[in-house]
CSV table of C-alpha atoms in Angstrom, one decimal:
chain,number,residue,atom,x,y,z
A,1,ILE,CA,38.9,-14.0,1.1
A,2,PRO,CA,36.1,-16.2,-1.1
A,3,LEU,CA,35.3,-14.2,-4.3
A,4,ILE,CA,31.5,-13.6,-3.4
A,5,ASN,CA,32.8,-11.6,-0.6
A,6,PHE,CA,35.0,-9.5,-3.0
A,7,ILE,CA,32.1,-9.3,-5.5
A,8,THR,CA,29.6,-7.8,-2.8
A,9,THR,CA,31.8,-4.9,-2.0
A,10,GLU,CA,32.0,-1.5,-4.0
A,11,LYS,CA,35.7,-1.8,-4.8
A,12,GLY,CA,35.7,-5.2,-5.4
A,13,SER,CA,32.5,-5.0,-8.1
A,14,ARG,CA,34.5,-2.2,-10.0
A,15,GLU,CA,37.8,-4.5,-10.1
A,16,MET,CA,36.0,-7.3,-10.9
A,17,GLN,CA,33.9,-5.5,-13.5
A,18,LYS,CA,37.1,-4.1,-15.1
A,19,LEU,CA,39.0,-7.4,-15.2
A,20,LEU,CA,35.8,-8.8,-17.3
A,21,TYR,CA,37.3,-7.0,-20.1
A,22,LYS,CA,40.9,-8.8,-19.7
A,23,LEU,CA,39.3,-11.9,-19.6
A,24,SER,CA,39.6,-15.0,-21.8
A,25,PRO,CA,36.3,-16.9,-22.6
A,26,PHE,CA,37.9,-19.9,-20.8
A,27,ASP,CA,38.2,-17.6,-18.0
A,28,ILE,CA,35.2,-16.4,-18.1
A,29,SER,CA,33.9,-19.9,-18.3
A,30,SER,CA,35.8,-20.7,-15.0
A,31,LEU,CA,34.1,-17.9,-12.6
A,32,ILE,CA,30.7,-18.8,-14.1
A,33,LYS,CA,31.7,-22.1,-12.6
A,34,GLU,CA,33.5,-20.8,-9.3
A,35,LEU,CA,30.5,-18.9,-9.1
A,36,SER,CA,27.5,-21.3,-9.7
A,37,SER,CA,26.1,-21.7,-6.1
A,38,SER,CA,26.5,-18.0,-5.4
A,39,MET,CA,25.3,-16.5,-8.6
A,40,THR,CA,21.1,-15.2,-6.7
A,41,ILE,CA,23.2,-14.1,-3.9
A,42,ILE,CA,25.7,-11.8,-6.6
A,43,MET,CA,22.5,-11.0,-8.2
A,44,GLU,CA,20.7,-9.6,-5.5
A,45,ASP,CA,23.2,-8.0,-3.8
A,46,LYS,CA,23.8,-3.8,-4.0
A,47,TYR,CA,27.0,-4.0,-5.6
A,48,GLY,CA,27.1,-7.6,-7.2
A,49,ASN,CA,24.2,-6.8,-9.6
A,50,TYR,CA,26.3,-4.5,-11.3
A,51,PHE,CA,29.0,-7.0,-11.8
A,52,CYS,CA,26.6,-9.7,-13.0
A,53,GLN,CA,25.3,-6.9,-15.4
A,54,LYS,CA,28.9,-6.6,-17.3
A,55,LEU,CA,29.3,-10.4,-16.8
A,56,VAL,CA,26.4,-11.1,-18.7
A,57,GLN,CA,27.3,-8.6,-21.6
A,58,ASN,CA,30.7,-10.3,-21.5
A,59,CYS,CA,29.8,-13.8,-21.5
A,60,SER,CA,28.9,-16.2,-24.8
A,61,PRO,CA,25.7,-17.2,-25.7
A,62,ASP,CA,26.5,-21.0,-23.7
A,63,GLN,CA,27.9,-18.8,-20.9
A,64,ARG,CA,24.7,-17.0,-20.8
A,65,VAL,CA,22.6,-20.1,-20.6
A,66,GLU,CA,24.7,-21.5,-17.8
A,67,ILE,CA,24.0,-18.2,-15.6
A,68,LEU,CA,20.2,-18.7,-16.5
A,69,ARG,CA,20.6,-22.6,-15.4
A,70,ASN,CA,22.4,-21.4,-12.0
A,71,VAL,CA,19.4,-19.3,-11.1
A,72,LYS,CA,16.4,-21.0,-13.1
A,73,ASP,CA,14.8,-22.1,-9.4
A,74,SER,CA,15.2,-18.5,-8.3
A,75,PHE,CA,14.2,-16.8,-11.4
A,76,ASN,CA,11.2,-15.2,-9.9
A,77,GLU,CA,12.9,-14.7,-6.8
A,78,VAL,CA,15.6,-12.9,-8.8
A,79,SER,CA,13.4,-11.0,-11.1
A,80,CYS,CA,11.3,-9.3,-8.3
A,81,HIS,CA,14.3,-8.5,-6.4
A,82,SER,CA,15.2,-5.1,-6.8
A,83,PHE,CA,18.6,-5.2,-7.2
A,84,GLY,CA,18.5,-8.7,-9.2
A,85,THR,CA,15.9,-7.7,-11.8
A,86,TYR,CA,18.6,-5.4,-13.6
A,87,CYS,CA,20.9,-8.3,-14.5
A,88,LEU,CA,17.7,-10.6,-15.5
A,89,GLN,CA,16.7,-7.6,-17.8
A,90,VAL,CA,19.9,-7.0,-19.5
A,91,LEU,CA,20.5,-10.8,-20.0
A,92,VAL,CA,16.6,-11.0,-21.4
A,93,GLU,CA,17.7,-8.1,-23.9
A,94,ILE,CA,20.6,-9.8,-25.4
A,95,SER,CA,19.8,-13.0,-25.6
A,96,ASN,CA,19.5,-13.6,-29.2
A,97,MET,CA,20.0,-17.6,-29.2
A,98,GLU,CA,17.5,-20.1,-29.8
A,99,ASN,CA,18.5,-22.2,-26.6
A,100,GLU,CA,18.7,-19.0,-24.4
A,101,GLN,CA,15.4,-17.6,-25.5
A,102,ALA,CA,14.2,-21.2,-24.7
A,103,LEU,CA,15.4,-21.6,-21.2
A,104,LEU,CA,13.9,-17.7,-20.6
A,105,SER,CA,10.4,-18.7,-22.2
A,106,GLN,CA,10.4,-22.0,-19.6
A,107,CYS,CA,11.6,-19.6,-16.6
A,108,ILE,CA,8.9,-16.8,-17.6
A,109,GLU,CA,6.1,-19.3,-18.5
A,110,ASN,CA,6.5,-21.2,-15.1
A,111,ASN,CA,6.0,-17.8,-13.0
A,112,LEU,CA,4.4,-15.5,-15.7
A,113,LEU,CA,1.4,-14.5,-13.3
A,114,SER,CA,3.7,-13.5,-10.4
A,115,LEU,CA,6.4,-12.0,-12.3
A,116,ALA,CA,3.5,-9.7,-14.3
A,117,CYS,CA,1.9,-8.5,-11.2
A,118,ASN,CA,5.4,-7.4,-9.5
A,119,GLN,CA,6.2,-4.2,-9.9
A,120,LYS,CA,10.0,-5.2,-10.9
A,121,GLY,CA,9.2,-9.0,-12.5
A,122,ALA,CA,6.7,-7.2,-14.9
A,123,HIS,CA,9.7,-5.6,-16.9
A,124,ILE,CA,11.6,-9.2,-17.1
A,125,VAL,CA,8.2,-10.2,-18.9
A,126,GLN,CA,8.3,-6.9,-21.1
A,127,LYS,CA,11.7,-7.2,-22.0
A,128,PHE,CA,11.4,-10.6,-23.4
A,129,PHE,CA,8.1,-10.2,-25.0
A,130,SER,CA,9.6,-7.0,-27.1
A,131,SER,CA,13.0,-8.7,-27.3
A,132,CYS,CA,12.6,-12.7,-28.0
A,133,SER,CA,12.5,-13.5,-31.8
A,134,ASN,CA,11.0,-16.7,-31.5
A,135,GLU,CA,6.8,-17.0,-32.3
A,136,LYS,CA,6.8,-19.6,-30.6
A,137,PHE,CA,7.8,-18.9,-27.1
A,138,ILE,CA,5.9,-15.5,-27.9
A,139,GLN,CA,3.0,-17.3,-28.7
A,140,ASN,CA,3.0,-19.6,-25.3
A,141,ILE,CA,3.6,-16.6,-22.6
A,142,TYR,CA,0.6,-15.1,-25.0
A,143,THR,CA,-1.6,-18.4,-24.3
A,144,ILE,CA,-0.6,-17.9,-20.4
A,145,VAL,CA,-1.3,-14.3,-21.0
A,146,LEU,CA,-4.7,-14.9,-22.0
A,147,SER,CA,-5.7,-17.7,-19.9
A,148,ASN,CA,-4.9,-15.5,-16.7
A,149,PHE,CA,-6.3,-12.2,-18.5
A,150,LYS,CA,-8.8,-11.0,-15.5
A,151,GLU,CA,-5.7,-11.3,-12.8
A,152,LEU,CA,-3.8,-8.9,-14.9
A,153,VAL,CA,-6.1,-6.7,-16.1
A,154,ASN,CA,-6.8,-6.2,-12.5
A,155,ASN,CA,-3.5,-5.4,-11.4
A,156,PRO,CA,-1.3,-2.0,-12.3
A,157,HIS,CA,1.6,-4.1,-13.3
A,158,GLY,CA,-0.5,-6.7,-15.2
A,159,VAL,CA,-1.9,-3.9,-17.1
A,160,CYS,CA,1.3,-2.7,-18.2
A,161,VAL,CA,2.3,-5.8,-19.6
A,162,LEU,CA,-0.6,-6.3,-21.2
A,163,ILE,CA,-0.2,-3.0,-23.5
A,164,ARG,CA,3.1,-3.9,-23.7
A,165,ILE,CA,1.9,-7.0,-25.5
A,166,LEU,CA,-0.9,-5.1,-27.8
A,167,LYS,CA,1.6,-3.2,-28.9
A,168,SER,CA,4.0,-5.8,-30.0
A,169,ASN,CA,4.5,-7.0,-33.5
A,170,PHE,CA,3.5,-10.5,-32.4
A,171,CYS,CA,-0.1,-8.7,-31.9
A,172,THR,CA,-0.2,-6.7,-34.7
A,173,LYS,CA,1.0,-10.0,-37.2
A,174,GLU,CA,-2.1,-11.9,-35.3
A,175,LYS,CA,-4.4,-8.9,-36.6
A,176,LYS,CA,-3.4,-9.4,-40.1
């Protein structure tokens, strides 16, 4: 039975989540490599997304970057997916290294309007804005938000993104 078929079952997802705590960093890297071509499918799966959330929490920053690279081309799709969004939200919240935030920033910048105007995707943008520590990455997204202000203000999810940005430390620093 292929590993993806196991992870996308309720029992398999639970067992793999428990196993993650026992794996070495090398084993986790091997697991990520084995699942790389299926990462989007697993993130969007009813049970697989729980496994992915735990995987992300048990990864090193470099391993999280590897996961991000695996889903970069489908970042918008996963972010807006009813199950996939949760794994990416966890990833955004715990990403604290510049290389992680750079890749996240690029993914968000490339899909900003679509993400911000989607119920699930808006959470990704909001979490990035509240957790990113790199002013340059925040400034890039802020600029894109301003250039799409009209579209965002006319969308209920876009308005939520705008409110989060206005409440952020970045905007309060800009005013001073």
